[in-house]
C-alpha positions as a printed Julia matrix, in Angstrom:
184×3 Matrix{Float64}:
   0.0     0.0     0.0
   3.0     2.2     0.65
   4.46    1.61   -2.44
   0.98    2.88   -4.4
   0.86    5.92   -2.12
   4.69    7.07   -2.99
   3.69    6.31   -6.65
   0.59    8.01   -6.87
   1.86   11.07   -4.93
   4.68   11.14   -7.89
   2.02   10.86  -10.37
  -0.14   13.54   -8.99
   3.21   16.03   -8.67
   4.04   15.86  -12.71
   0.54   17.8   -12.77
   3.03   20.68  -11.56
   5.13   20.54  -14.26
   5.7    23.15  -16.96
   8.07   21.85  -19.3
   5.96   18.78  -21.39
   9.29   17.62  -22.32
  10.57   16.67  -18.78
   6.98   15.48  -17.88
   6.76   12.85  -20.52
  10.35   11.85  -19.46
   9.3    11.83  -15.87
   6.45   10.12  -16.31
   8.38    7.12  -18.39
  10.78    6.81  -15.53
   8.0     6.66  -13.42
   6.51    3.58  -15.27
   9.89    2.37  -15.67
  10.68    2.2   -11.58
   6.66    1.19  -10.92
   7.35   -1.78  -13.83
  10.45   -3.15  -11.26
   8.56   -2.96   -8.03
   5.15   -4.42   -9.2
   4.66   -8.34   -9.32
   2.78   -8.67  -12.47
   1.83   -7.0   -15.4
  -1.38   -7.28  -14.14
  -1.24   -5.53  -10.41
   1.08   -3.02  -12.51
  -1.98   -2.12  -14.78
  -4.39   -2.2   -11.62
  -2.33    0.42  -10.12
  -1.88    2.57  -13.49
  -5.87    2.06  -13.85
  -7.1     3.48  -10.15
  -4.35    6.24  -10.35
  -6.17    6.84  -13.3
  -9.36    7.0   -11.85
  -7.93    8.77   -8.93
  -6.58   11.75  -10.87
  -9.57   12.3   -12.83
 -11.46   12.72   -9.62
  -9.24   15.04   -8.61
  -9.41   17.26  -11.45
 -13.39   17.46  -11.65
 -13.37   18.26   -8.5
 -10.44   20.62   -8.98
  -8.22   19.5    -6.4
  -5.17   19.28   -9.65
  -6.08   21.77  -12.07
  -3.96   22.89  -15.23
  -3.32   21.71  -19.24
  -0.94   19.18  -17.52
  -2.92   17.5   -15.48
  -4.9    16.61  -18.48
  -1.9    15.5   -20.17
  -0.55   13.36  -16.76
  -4.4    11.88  -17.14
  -4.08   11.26  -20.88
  -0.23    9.14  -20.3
  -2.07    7.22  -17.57
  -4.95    5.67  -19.89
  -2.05    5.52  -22.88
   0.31    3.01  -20.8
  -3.09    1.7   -18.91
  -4.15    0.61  -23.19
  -0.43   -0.31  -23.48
  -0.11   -2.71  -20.72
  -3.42   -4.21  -21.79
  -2.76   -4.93  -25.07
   0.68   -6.06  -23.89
  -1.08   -8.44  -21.3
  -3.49   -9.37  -23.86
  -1.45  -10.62  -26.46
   1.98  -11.77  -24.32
   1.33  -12.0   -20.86
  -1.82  -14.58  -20.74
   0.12  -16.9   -23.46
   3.43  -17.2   -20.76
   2.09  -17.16  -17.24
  -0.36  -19.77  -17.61
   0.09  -23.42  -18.32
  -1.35  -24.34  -21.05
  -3.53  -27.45  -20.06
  -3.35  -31.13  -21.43
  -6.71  -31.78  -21.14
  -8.78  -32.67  -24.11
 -11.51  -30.55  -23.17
 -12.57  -28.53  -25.69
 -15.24  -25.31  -25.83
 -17.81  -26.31  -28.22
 -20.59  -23.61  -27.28
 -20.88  -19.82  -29.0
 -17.75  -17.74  -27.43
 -21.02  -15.91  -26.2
 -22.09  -18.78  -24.02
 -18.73  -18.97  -22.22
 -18.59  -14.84  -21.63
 -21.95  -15.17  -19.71
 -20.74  -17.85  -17.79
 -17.66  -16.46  -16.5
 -19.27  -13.03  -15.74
 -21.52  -15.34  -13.67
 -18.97  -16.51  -12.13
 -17.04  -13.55  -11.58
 -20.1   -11.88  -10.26
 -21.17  -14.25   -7.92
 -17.69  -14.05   -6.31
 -17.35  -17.94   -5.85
 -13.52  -17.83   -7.36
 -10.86  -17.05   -5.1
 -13.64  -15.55   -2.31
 -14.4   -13.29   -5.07
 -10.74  -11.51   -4.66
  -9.93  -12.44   -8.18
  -9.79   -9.85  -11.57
 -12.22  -10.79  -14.26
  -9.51  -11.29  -16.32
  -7.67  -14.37  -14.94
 -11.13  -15.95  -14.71
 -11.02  -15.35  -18.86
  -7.25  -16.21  -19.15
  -7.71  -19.75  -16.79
 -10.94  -20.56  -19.42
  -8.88  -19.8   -22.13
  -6.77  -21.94  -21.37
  -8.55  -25.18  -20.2
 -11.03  -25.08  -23.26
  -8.16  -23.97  -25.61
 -10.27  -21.16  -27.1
  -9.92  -17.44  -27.12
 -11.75  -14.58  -25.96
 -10.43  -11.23  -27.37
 -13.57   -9.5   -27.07
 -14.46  -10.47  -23.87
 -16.01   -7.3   -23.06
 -17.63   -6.17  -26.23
 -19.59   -9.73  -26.15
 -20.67   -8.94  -22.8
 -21.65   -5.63  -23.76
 -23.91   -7.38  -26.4
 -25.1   -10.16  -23.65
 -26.66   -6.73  -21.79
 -27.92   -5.62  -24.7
 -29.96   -8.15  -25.34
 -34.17   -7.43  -25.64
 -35.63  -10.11  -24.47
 -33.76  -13.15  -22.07
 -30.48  -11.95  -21.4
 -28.83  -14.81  -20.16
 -30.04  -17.41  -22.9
 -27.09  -19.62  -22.12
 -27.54  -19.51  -18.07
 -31.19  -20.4   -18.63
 -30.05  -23.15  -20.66
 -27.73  -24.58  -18.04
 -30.63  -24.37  -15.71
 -33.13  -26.08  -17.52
 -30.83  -28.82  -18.61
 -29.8   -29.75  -15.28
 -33.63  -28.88  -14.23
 -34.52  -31.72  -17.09
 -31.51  -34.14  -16.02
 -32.91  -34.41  -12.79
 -36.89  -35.1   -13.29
 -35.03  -37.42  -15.94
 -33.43  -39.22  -13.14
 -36.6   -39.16  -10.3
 -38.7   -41.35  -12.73
């Protein structure tokens, strides 16, 4: 928690600067010393992404005010896209193993976003202490199958008119239908 605090008070202080030249090389050496102390990729783009959040509270409610503040706000969500396209297309293929198992997704890529949103929102994974992402990245990996849109499908699964969880319905009356099958 100390570590965040020291970084965010760092981030908030480029706001101060004048010269844009010596902010944007700040704020690289900034990512660069943040990048050795974090444990993962992924804690590393947590941090960037509620520092984020953080400073753009702070300048609607103008606690930072000033053109570089916007700028300081604008590097944030640049590195914060950087590090998730990074994570995206490196990071999930290395820190997993991928699985022996011949299991093998055979449903819509739709079906398996509402399930692990399910999941994720239920909070039965990890106590629910766990980032929506590695839920994706484990699934990815057991079923062999990937999931780059992850959100945007989700996005569609709310958007949905009339049932909204088509394939969670379906789970439930299959299993509703497997058991009467088995009372007789």
């Amino acid at each position: 928690m100390k570590n965040f605090q020291v970084f965010c008070e760092k981030i908030f202080a480029l706001t101060t600067v004048q010269n844009a030249d010596y902010l944007l090389l700040s704020f690289n050496d900034l990512m660069d010393e943040q990048r050795s102390i974090e444990r993962t990729l992924l804690s590393l783009l947590r941090t960037i992404r509620q520092i984020r959040i953080r400073l753009s509270f702070a300048i609607d409610a103008y606690e930072v005010s000033g053109k570089h503040a916007k700028m300081v706000l604008l590097l944030l969500k640049t590195e914060e896209t950087l590090l998730h396209d990074y994570f995206q297309e490196n990071e999930c293929q290395s820190t997993l193993p991928m699985s022996d198992s011949g299991l093998r997704w055979t449903g819509s890529a739709s079906d398996l976003t509402e399930l692990i949103y399910a999941l994720h929102a239920t909070g039965i994974i990890n106590d629910g202490k766990c980032d929506l992402s590695e839920i994706v990245l484990t699934f990815e990996r057991v079923f062999h199958i990937q999931l780059p849109q992850v959100y945007n499908t989700f996005l569609a699964i709310r958007n949905r008119k009339k049932e909204r969880v088509v394939f969670l319905k379906r789970l439930y009356d299959g299993l509703i239908l497997k058991m009467d099958d088995l009372d007789k």
